[in-house]
Coordinates of C-alpha atoms in Angstrom, one line a residue:
X1 CA 64.1 68.6 94.9
X2 CA 62.1 71.3 96.7
X3 CA 63.1 72.6 100.1
X4 CA 60.5 73.5 102.8
X5 CA 60.7 77.0 104.2
X6 CA 58.3 78.6 106.7
X7 CA 58.2 82.4 106.2
X8 CA 56.5 84.9 108.4
X9 CA 56.1 88.0 106.1
X10 CA 55.5 91.4 107.7
X11 CA 54.2 93.3 104.7
X12 CA 51.1 95.4 103.8
X13 CA 51.5 95.2 100.1
X14 CA 50.3 92.1 98.4
X15 CA 52.3 92.9 95.2
X16 CA 55.6 93.3 97.1
X17 CA 54.8 90.1 99.1
X18 CA 54.2 88.2 95.9
X19 CA 57.6 89.4 94.4
X20 CA 59.4 88.2 97.5
X21 CA 57.7 84.8 97.6
X22 CA 58.3 84.3 93.8
X23 CA 62.1 85.0 94.4
X24 CA 62.2 82.2 97.0
X25 CA 60.2 79.8 94.9
X26 CA 62.4 80.3 91.9
X27 CA 65.3 78.9 94.0
X28 CA 63.4 75.7 94.7
X29 CA 61.7 76.5 98.0
X30 CA 58.3 75.0 98.9
X31 CA 56.8 77.8 101.0
X32 CA 54.5 77.8 104.0
X33 CA 54.0 81.5 104.7
X34 CA 51.7 84.0 106.4
X35 CA 51.5 87.7 105.7
X36 CA 50.7 90.0 108.7
X37 CA 50.7 93.8 109.0
X38 CA 50.2 94.5 112.7
X39 CA 51.4 93.6 116.1
X40 CA 48.5 91.4 117.2
X41 CA 48.6 89.3 114.0
X42 CA 52.3 88.8 114.4
X43 CA 52.0 87.8 118.1
X44 CA 49.3 85.2 117.2
X45 CA 51.4 83.8 114.3
X46 CA 54.5 83.4 116.6
X47 CA 52.4 81.5 119.2
X48 CA 50.6 79.2 116.8
X49 CA 53.4 78.1 114.5
X50 CA 57.2 77.6 114.2
X51 CA 58.9 79.8 111.6
X52 CA 62.2 79.5 109.8
X53 CA 62.7 83.2 109.0
X54 CA 61.0 86.6 109.4
X55 CA 61.0 89.0 106.4
X56 CA 59.8 92.5 107.3
X57 CA 59.1 95.7 105.5
X58 CA 60.7 98.6 107.4
X59 CA 57.6 100.9 107.5
X60 CA 53.9 99.9 107.5
X61 CA 50.9 102.0 108.2
X62 CA 50.1 100.2 111.5
X63 CA 53.4 98.5 112.2
X64 CA 57.2 98.7 111.6
X65 CA 60.2 96.5 111.4
X66 CA 61.6 97.9 114.7
X67 CA 58.4 97.1 116.5
X68 CA 58.3 93.6 115.0
X69 CA 61.9 93.0 116.0
X70 CA 61.1 94.2 119.6
X71 CA 58.1 91.8 119.7
X72 CA 60.2 88.9 118.4
X73 CA 62.8 89.6 121.1
X74 CA 60.0 89.8 123.8
X75 CA 58.8 86.4 122.7
X76 CA 62.4 85.1 123.1
X77 CA 62.4 83.5 119.7
X78 CA 65.8 83.4 118.0
X79 CA 64.7 83.6 114.4
X80 CA 66.5 85.2 111.4
X81 CA 65.1 88.7 111.0
X82 CA 65.7 90.3 107.6
X83 CA 64.5 93.7 106.6
X84 CA 63.3 93.9 103.0
X85 CA 62.4 97.5 102.3
X86 CA 61.7 99.8 99.3
X87 CA 63.6 102.7 100.8
X88 CA 65.9 102.7 103.8
X89 CA 68.9 104.8 104.5
X90 CA 72.3 103.6 105.6
X91 CA 71.9 105.2 109.0
X92 CA 68.5 103.6 109.6
X93 CA 69.8 100.2 108.4
X94 CA 72.8 100.4 110.8
X95 CA 70.5 101.2 113.7
X96 CA 68.3 98.3 112.8
X97 CA 71.3 95.9 112.7
X98 CA 72.5 97.2 116.1
X99 CA 69.0 96.5 117.5
X100 CA 69.2 92.9 116.4
X101 CA 68.2 92.6 112.7
X102 CA 70.4 90.2 110.9
X103 CA 70.5 91.7 107.4
X104 CA 68.7 94.2 105.2
X105 CA 68.2 94.5 101.4
X106 CA 66.2 96.6 99.0
X107 CA 63.0 95.4 97.2
X108 CA 64.3 96.6 93.8
X109 CA 67.3 94.3 94.1
X110 CA 66.2 90.9 95.5
X111 CA 69.2 89.0 94.2
X112 CA 70.7 88.8 97.7
X113 CA 67.5 87.5 99.2
X114 CA 68.0 83.8 99.0
X115 CA 71.7 83.8 100.0
X116 CA 70.9 86.1 102.9
X117 CA 68.0 83.8 104.1
X118 CA 70.2 80.6 103.7
X119 CA 73.1 82.2 105.6
X120 CA 71.0 83.5 108.5
X121 CA 69.1 80.2 108.8
X122 CA 72.5 78.4 109.1
X123 CA 73.7 81.0 111.6
X124 CA 70.5 80.6 113.7
X125 CA 71.1 76.8 113.7
X126 CA 74.6 77.2 114.9
X127 CA 73.5 79.6 117.7
X128 CA 70.9 77.0 118.8
X129 CA 73.5 74.3 118.8
X130 CA 75.9 76.4 120.9
X131 CA 73.1 77.2 123.4
X132 CA 72.2 73.5 123.6
X133 CA 75.9 72.6 124.3
X134 CA 76.1 75.3 127.0
X135 CA 72.9 74.0 128.7
X136 CA 74.2 70.5 128.6
X137 CA 77.5 71.5 130.2
X138 CA 75.6 73.5 132.8
X139 CA 73.3 70.6 133.6
X140 CA 76.3 68.3 133.8
X141 CA 77.9 70.7 136.3
X142 CA 74.8 70.8 138.5
X143 CA 74.4 67.1 138.5
X144 CA 78.1 66.0 138.7
X145 CA 77.5 64.0 141.9
X146 CA 75.2 61.6 140.0
X147 CA 78.4 60.2 138.5
X148 CA 79.1 58.5 141.9
X149 CA 75.8 56.5 141.5
X150 CA 77.0 54.5 138.4
X151 CA 76.1 56.6 135.4
X152 CA 78.0 56.7 132.1
X153 CA 80.8 58.8 133.5
X154 CA 84.1 57.4 134.8
X155 CA 84.5 57.5 138.6
X156 CA 87.7 58.0 140.5
X157 CA 88.2 57.8 144.3
X158 CA 91.6 58.9 145.7
X159 CA 92.5 57.7 149.1
X160 CA 95.3 60.1 149.9
X161 CA 96.4 58.4 153.2
X162 CA 96.7 55.0 151.5
X163 CA 98.1 56.5 148.3
X164 CA 95.7 54.6 146.2
X165 CA 93.1 55.6 143.5
X166 CA 90.1 53.6 142.5
X167 CA 89.3 53.9 138.8
X168 CA 85.9 52.6 137.8
X169 CA 85.5 50.2 134.8
X170 CA 83.9 53.0 132.8
X171 CA 86.8 55.3 133.6
X172 CA 89.2 52.7 132.0
X173 CA 86.8 51.8 129.2
X174 CA 86.5 55.4 128.2
X175 CA 90.2 55.3 127.3
X176 CA 90.0 51.9 125.6
X177 CA 91.4 49.7 128.5
X178 CA 90.1 46.5 130.0
X179 CA 89.5 46.4 133.8
X180 CA 92.8 44.6 134.6
X181 CA 95.0 46.9 132.4
X182 CA 95.2 49.9 134.7
X183 CA 96.3 49.6 138.4
X184 CA 95.1 51.7 141.3
X185 CA 98.0 54.2 141.3
X186 CA 97.7 58.0 140.8
X187 CA 100.4 57.8 138.2
X188 CA 98.1 55.9 135.9
X189 CA 96.2 59.1 135.5
X190 CA 99.1 61.6 135.6
X191 CA 101.2 59.8 132.9
X192 CA 98.3 59.9 130.5
X193 CA 97.7 63.7 130.7
X194 CA 98.7 65.6 127.6
X195 CA 102.1 67.2 128.2
X196 CA 100.7 70.7 127.4
X197 CA 97.9 70.2 130.0
X198 CA 99.9 68.6 132.8
X199 CA 101.3 71.6 134.7
X200 CA 98.0 73.5 135.0
X201 CA 96.0 70.4 135.9
X202 CA 98.3 69.7 138.8
X203 CA 98.2 73.4 139.8
X204 CA 94.4 73.3 139.8
X205 CA 94.4 70.1 141.9
X206 CA 96.8 71.7 144.4
X207 CA 94.6 74.8 144.7
X208 CA 91.6 72.6 145.5
X209 CA 93.3 70.4 148.1
X210 CA 94.6 73.6 149.7
X211 CA 91.0 74.7 150.0
X212 CA 91.4 77.6 147.6
X213 CA 88.5 76.4 145.5
X214 CA 85.2 74.8 146.5
X215 CA 85.3 72.2 143.7
X216 CA 88.0 70.7 141.5
X217 CA 87.2 71.1 137.8
X218 CA 89.5 70.9 134.7
X219 CA 89.1 70.2 131.0
X220 CA 92.2 68.3 129.8
X221 CA 93.3 65.7 127.3
X222 CA 94.0 62.1 128.3
X223 CA 95.9 59.6 126.1
X224 CA 93.9 56.5 125.0
X225 CA 95.3 53.0 124.6
X226 CA 95.5 53.5 120.8
X227 CA 97.7 56.7 121.3
X228 CA 94.9 59.2 120.4
X229 CA 93.7 61.8 122.9
X230 CA 90.2 62.4 124.4
X231 CA 89.0 65.6 125.9
X232 CA 87.9 64.9 129.5
X233 CA 85.9 67.1 131.9
X234 CA 87.3 66.1 135.3
X235 CA 85.3 67.2 138.4
X236 CA 85.7 66.3 142.0
X237 CA 85.7 67.4 145.7
X238 CA 88.1 66.7 148.5
X239 CA 87.3 65.8 152.1
X240 CA 89.5 67.2 154.9
X241 CA 90.2 66.0 158.4
X242 CA 89.8 68.2 161.5
X243 CA 93.3 69.5 161.1
X244 CA 92.5 70.7 157.6
X245 CA 94.5 68.0 155.8
X246 CA 93.0 66.4 152.7
X247 CA 92.3 62.7 153.3
X248 CA 90.1 61.7 150.3
X249 CA 89.0 63.1 147.0
X250 CA 86.2 61.7 144.8
X251 CA 85.2 62.8 141.3
X252 CA 84.2 61.8 137.8
X253 CA 85.4 61.9 134.2
X254 CA 83.1 62.9 131.3
X255 CA 84.1 62.5 127.7
X256 CA 83.6 65.9 126.1
X257 CA 85.5 65.1 122.9
X258 CA 82.5 65.6 120.6
X259 CA 81.8 69.0 122.3
X260 CA 85.3 70.1 121.8
X261 CA 85.4 69.0 118.2
X262 CA 82.2 70.9 117.6
X263 CA 83.6 74.0 119.2
X264 CA 86.7 73.7 116.9
X265 CA 84.4 73.2 113.9
X266 CA 82.2 76.2 114.9
X267 CA 85.3 78.3 115.3
X268 CA 86.7 77.2 112.0
X269 CA 83.4 77.9 110.3
X270 CA 83.3 81.4 111.9
X271 CA 86.8 82.0 110.6
X272 CA 85.8 80.8 107.2
X273 CA 82.8 83.1 107.1
X274 CA 84.9 86.0 108.2
X275 CA 87.4 85.2 105.5
X276 CA 84.6 84.8 102.9
X277 CA 83.2 88.2 103.9
X278 CA 86.7 89.7 103.7
X279 CA 87.2 88.3 100.2
X280 CA 83.8 89.5 99.1
X281 CA 84.5 93.0 100.2
X282 CA 87.9 92.9 98.6
X283 CA 86.4 91.6 95.4
X284 CA 83.8 94.3 95.3
X285 CA 86.5 96.9 95.7
X286 CA 88.5 95.3 92.8
X287 CA 85.5 95.1 90.5
X288 CA 84.7 98.8 91.2
X289 CA 88.2 99.7 90.3
X290 CA 88.4 97.5 87.2
X291 CA 85.1 98.8 85.8
X292 CA 86.1 102.4 86.3
X293 CA 89.4 101.9 84.5
X294 CA 87.9 101.5 81.0
X295 CA 84.9 103.8 81.8
X296 CA 87.1 106.9 82.4
X297 CA 88.6 107.0 78.9
X298 CA 85.2 106.2 77.3
X299 CA 83.6 109.1 79.1
X300 CA 86.6 111.4 78.6
X301 CA 86.9 110.9 74.9
X302 CA 83.1 111.0 74.5
X303 CA 82.9 114.4 76.1
X304 CA 85.9 115.7 74.1
X305 CA 84.3 114.5 70.8
X306 CA 80.9 116.0 71.7
X307 CA 82.0 119.3 73.0
X308 CA 85.2 120.2 71.0
X309 CA 86.1 120.6 67.4
X310 CA 88.6 117.9 66.5
X311 CA 90.4 117.0 63.3
X312 CA 90.3 113.6 61.6
X313 CA 93.4 112.3 63.4
X314 CA 92.0 113.3 66.8
X315 CA 88.6 111.8 65.9
X316 CA 90.2 108.5 64.9
X317 CA 92.4 108.4 68.0
X318 CA 89.4 109.1 70.2
X319 CA 87.3 106.4 68.6
X320 CA 90.2 103.9 68.9
X321 CA 90.5 104.6 72.6
X322 CA 86.7 104.2 73.1
X323 CA 86.7 101.0 71.2
X324 CA 89.7 99.6 73.1
X325 CA 88.2 100.6 76.5
X326 CA 84.8 99.1 75.5
X327 CA 86.4 95.8 74.6
X328 CA 88.2 95.7 77.9
X329 CA 84.9 96.5 79.7
X330 CA 83.2 93.7 77.7
X331 CA 86.0 91.2 78.7
X332 CA 85.5 92.1 82.4
X333 CA 81.7 91.6 82.2
X334 CA 82.2 88.3 80.2
X335 CA 84.5 87.0 83.0
X336 CA 82.0 87.8 85.6
X337 CA 79.3 86.1 83.7
X338 CA 81.5 83.0 83.2
X339 CA 82.2 82.8 86.9
X340 CA 78.4 83.0 87.6
X341 CA 77.8 80.3 85.0
X342 CA 80.5 78.1 86.5
X343 CA 79.0 78.5 90.0
X344 CA 75.7 77.3 88.6
X345 CA 77.2 74.5 86.5
X346 CA 75.9 76.2 83.3
X347 CA 79.1 77.1 81.4
X348 CA 78.4 76.0 77.8
X349 CA 80.9 74.0 75.8
X350 CA 80.9 73.4 72.1
X351 CA 83.2 70.4 71.4
X352 CA 84.8 69.5 68.1
X353 CA 88.1 68.2 66.8
X354 CA 90.9 70.8 67.4
X355 CA 94.5 71.0 66.1
X356 CA 96.1 72.1 69.3
X357 CA 99.4 73.0 67.6
X358 CA 97.7 75.6 65.4
X359 CA 95.6 76.9 68.4
X360 CA 98.7 77.4 70.6
X361 CA 100.6 79.0 67.6
X362 CA 97.8 81.5 67.2
X363 CA 97.8 82.4 70.9
X364 CA 101.6 82.9 70.9
X365 CA 101.4 85.1 67.8
X366 CA 98.7 87.3 69.4
X367 CA 100.8 87.7 72.5
X368 CA 104.1 88.5 70.8
X369 CA 103.2 92.2 70.5
X370 CA 102.7 92.6 74.2
X371 CA 105.9 90.6 74.9
X372 CA 108.0 92.7 72.6
X373 CA 106.6 95.9 74.1
X374 CA 107.8 94.7 77.5
X375 CA 111.2 93.5 76.2
X376 CA 110.4 89.9 77.0
X377 CA 111.6 87.0 75.0
X378 CA 108.6 84.8 74.1
X379 CA 109.5 81.3 72.9
X380 CA 107.3 78.6 71.5
X381 CA 108.6 75.1 71.3
X382 CA 106.1 72.9 69.4
X383 CA 106.0 69.2 69.4
X384 CA 108.0 67.7 66.5
X385 CA 107.3 64.4 64.7
X386 CA 109.9 61.6 65.0
X387 CA 112.0 60.6 62.1
X388 CA 114.9 61.9 59.9
X389 CA 112.9 64.9 58.6
X390 CA 111.1 66.1 61.7
X391 CA 108.0 68.3 61.2
X392 CA 105.5 70.0 63.4
X393 CA 103.5 67.3 65.1
X394 CA 99.7 67.7 64.6
X395 CA 98.2 67.2 68.1
X396 CA 94.4 66.6 68.0
X397 CA 92.1 66.9 70.9
X398 CA 88.3 67.0 71.3
X399 CA 87.3 70.4 72.9
X400 CA 85.9 73.9 72.7
X401 CA 88.5 75.9 70.8
X402 CA 87.2 79.3 72.1
X403 CA 87.2 78.2 75.7
X404 CA 90.7 76.6 75.4
X405 CA 92.0 79.7 73.7
X406 CA 90.8 81.7 76.7
X407 CA 92.3 79.3 79.2
X408 CA 95.8 79.0 77.6
X409 CA 95.8 82.7 76.6
X410 CA 95.0 83.8 80.2
X411 CA 97.9 81.7 81.6
X412 CA 100.3 83.1 78.9
X413 CA 99.2 86.7 79.4
X414 CA 99.7 86.3 83.2
X415 CA 103.2 85.0 82.6
X416 CA 104.0 88.0 80.4
X417 CA 102.4 90.5 82.9
X418 CA 104.3 89.1 85.9
X419 CA 107.7 88.9 84.1
X420 CA 109.9 92.0 84.3
X421 CA 111.6 93.5 81.3
X422 CA 114.5 91.4 79.9
X423 CA 112.9 88.2 81.1
X424 CA 111.8 85.1 79.3
X425 CA 108.5 83.3 78.8
X426 CA 108.4 79.9 77.2
X427 CA 105.5 77.8 76.1
X428 CA 106.2 74.2 75.2
X429 CA 103.7 71.8 73.5
X430 CA 104.3 68.1 73.7
X431 CA 102.6 64.8 73.3
X432 CA 102.9 62.3 76.2
X433 CA 102.3 58.7 75.4
X434 CA 101.4 56.3 78.2
X435 CA 102.6 52.9 76.9
X436 CA 100.3 50.9 79.2
X437 CA 97.3 52.9 78.0
X438 CA 98.2 52.7 74.3
X439 CA 98.7 49.0 74.5
X440 CA 95.2 48.2 75.6
X441 CA 92.1 48.7 73.6
X442 CA 90.2 51.9 74.2
X443 CA 87.6 51.5 71.5
X444 CA 84.6 52.0 73.8
X445 CA 86.1 54.7 76.1
X446 CA 85.1 58.4 76.0
X447 CA 87.9 61.0 76.2
X448 CA 87.2 61.4 80.0
X449 CA 86.8 57.7 80.9
X450 CA 90.3 57.5 82.3
X451 CA 91.8 60.1 84.6
X452 CA 95.2 61.4 83.6
X453 CA 97.9 60.1 83.4
X454 CA 96.3 56.7 82.6
X455 CA 95.8 57.8 79.0
X456 CA 97.9 59.5 76.4
X457 CA 97.6 63.3 76.6
X458 CA 98.8 66.6 75.2
X459 CA 100.8 68.8 77.6
X460 CA 101.2 72.6 77.4
X461 CA 103.9 73.9 79.8
X462 CA 104.1 77.7 80.2
X463 CA 107.2 78.8 82.2
X464 CA 108.4 82.3 83.0
X465 CA 111.3 84.0 84.9
X466 CA 108.9 86.4 86.6
X467 CA 108.0 87.3 90.2
X468 CA 107.0 83.8 91.2
X469 CA 104.4 82.6 93.7
X470 CA 104.9 82.4 97.4
X471 CA 104.5 78.9 99.0
X472 CA 101.7 80.3 101.2
X473 CA 99.6 81.5 98.1
X474 CA 100.4 78.6 95.7
X475 CA 97.6 76.3 97.0
X476 CA 95.1 79.2 96.4
X477 CA 96.3 80.3 93.0
X478 CA 93.2 78.8 91.2
X479 CA 90.7 80.0 93.8
X480 CA 88.0 82.5 92.6
X481 CA 88.5 86.1 93.6
X482 CA 91.9 85.4 95.2
X483 CA 94.9 87.5 94.5
X484 CA 98.2 87.5 96.4
X485 CA 98.3 90.6 98.7
X486 CA 101.3 92.4 97.3
X487 CA 101.8 95.8 95.8
X488 CA 103.8 94.2 93.0
X489 CA 101.0 91.8 92.0
X490 CA 98.0 94.1 92.6
X491 CA 99.6 96.8 90.2
X492 CA 98.7 94.5 87.3
X493 CA 95.0 94.7 88.0
X494 CA 92.5 92.0 87.1
X495 CA 89.5 90.5 88.9
X496 CA 91.3 87.4 90.2
X497 CA 89.0 85.1 88.3
X498 CA 91.0 84.2 85.2
X499 CA 92.8 81.2 86.5
X500 CA 89.7 79.9 88.2
X501 CA 87.9 80.0 84.9
X502 CA 90.9 78.4 83.2
X503 CA 90.9 75.5 85.7
X504 CA 87.2 74.9 85.1
X505 CA 87.6 74.9 81.3
X506 CA 90.5 72.4 81.5
X507 CA 88.8 70.1 83.9
X508 CA 85.6 70.2 81.7
X509 CA 87.8 68.8 79.0
X510 CA 88.8 65.9 81.2
X511 CA 92.2 67.5 81.8
X512 CA 94.3 68.8 84.7
X513 CA 96.1 72.0 85.4
X514 CA 98.6 72.7 88.1
X515 CA 101.1 75.5 89.1
X516 CA 104.6 75.2 90.3
X517 CA 107.0 77.8 91.7
X518 CA 110.2 77.7 93.7
X519 CA 109.1 80.9 95.4
X520 CA 109.0 84.7 95.0
X521 CA 111.3 86.1 92.3
X522 CA 112.0 82.6 91.0
X523 CA 109.5 82.3 88.2
X524 CA 106.5 80.0 87.8
X525 CA 105.4 77.1 85.6
X526 CA 101.8 76.2 84.7
X527 CA 101.2 72.8 83.3
X528 CA 98.0 71.9 81.4
X529 CA 97.3 68.3 80.3
X530 CA 94.5 67.4 78.0
X531 CA 93.4 63.9 76.7
X532 CA 94.4 63.2 73.1
X533 CA 91.7 62.6 70.5
X534 CA 91.6 58.9 69.5
X535 CA 91.8 59.3 65.7
X536 CA 90.7 55.7 65.0
X537 CA 87.6 56.1 67.2
X538 CA 86.7 59.5 65.5
X539 CA 87.0 58.0 62.0
X540 CA 85.0 54.8 62.8
X541 CA 82.2 56.4 64.9
X542 CA 79.3 58.4 63.5
X543 CA 78.7 61.9 64.8
X544 CA 75.8 60.7 66.8
X545 CA 78.1 58.3 68.7
X546 CA 80.4 61.2 69.7
X547 CA 77.6 63.7 70.7
X548 CA 76.8 62.2 74.2
X549 CA 80.5 62.8 75.2
X550 CA 80.3 66.5 74.4
X551 CA 78.3 67.9 77.3
X552 CA 79.8 66.2 80.3
X553 CA 80.3 69.6 82.1
X554 CA 78.2 72.1 80.2

């Protein structure tokens, strides 16, 4: 479904403008745009139509991005302003951002264009919402006396000499009470104030009746009949006698709960955006480091082999180092491509019948060399068939062997990497039979029709005696680009995407994956569960009947 987008494009090159517009259209935007290249044309465009975003080249023959930004500010239009330039230095870009530009990017790399536009449009929407709320509160403050004429606010009237308070029907209704359920006593209000707000509300009231403030105004929480709390804007003014003693105070209550909730949501969103930016910067630093690690030996050995005379042994050692580093570099790039494909829902899967026992055996055999080098005992406990002469149980599933090998291998390699010398890593394969599921007919069900544990499934449990996972980080262990901030974990390197990819692969097979750990230095356990292949269904159904089940998540 296309998305409408109104773009004011400040650009003198038709070719560059076409590239920018094509980038937006490729992401599903239906564009209404106008290209201008001077101040008068831009001024007319701003007056005649509403725009969603302004995209400006930094330098034009008769105009510039800074002049366009100044004109936009002069018109008092809060629009996302993004500089798209062919050549702009960091110093100039920083100055433009300080002047009010929201982002900048280079024409030769438009990959960030759509994310930047979407982000800044959302930010502009939030700014307008905040301004609307502030204007509403200001208007409410200016017109607070209208509450006494029967508007939607709750009214209170405190007769201090008679020690009675009148609460209007709306005042009571706001808290969920009927007219007769609240008496005309001041304590009816005081006892419902949130304990955390009570002292300063009373202090504010005392300041006003002592004529220290012109008006009484507080924002506090009041308990409703159902036990929940509402945020109330309470405003009022006292009347004093000739001796300066307060004799009466009248005011109103306004329910500002939606406003407060929006403020909390905006604050949380701002914190989330800040955290996302932090993770992005951290990830870029990690990627830079991880890419340099294999590149250094490749460049070093290449220069040595090109510039120096070496014997056959040195030549072989150099080529082996180059090959090993190139494979590591390829794995890093493949992981980044997998993450990109997952984000776009395009990670391909090729499903077939798999002997999971043989698959796990192969993964363990491949990992033994690394485990032995670290003096770690690696144990594989396969599933055994029942009976007098127990044999290895053949556990069959429907899946992508290469993808599952990556997922299980990644978990196992992490277990070995994070376990110190002398430790133990154990991988246990078992078949879990749900009796209720096996008793009922599942002839017409696909492998992912029932969510675990409502069907029989294979379980792969990988446990280690390593450094463990802190309770704070455990909920984020499968998040993309997340790594626990610790010198002892960061020393092992990695992009922080392996477990995220593993989770997506497992879930694409209709399975589940979870992590458990008692805490730091207490080891960790990862449990993968995958639906078993129904052998009877596979034998009785033609290939064409199975095919529709094979691309549920590709």
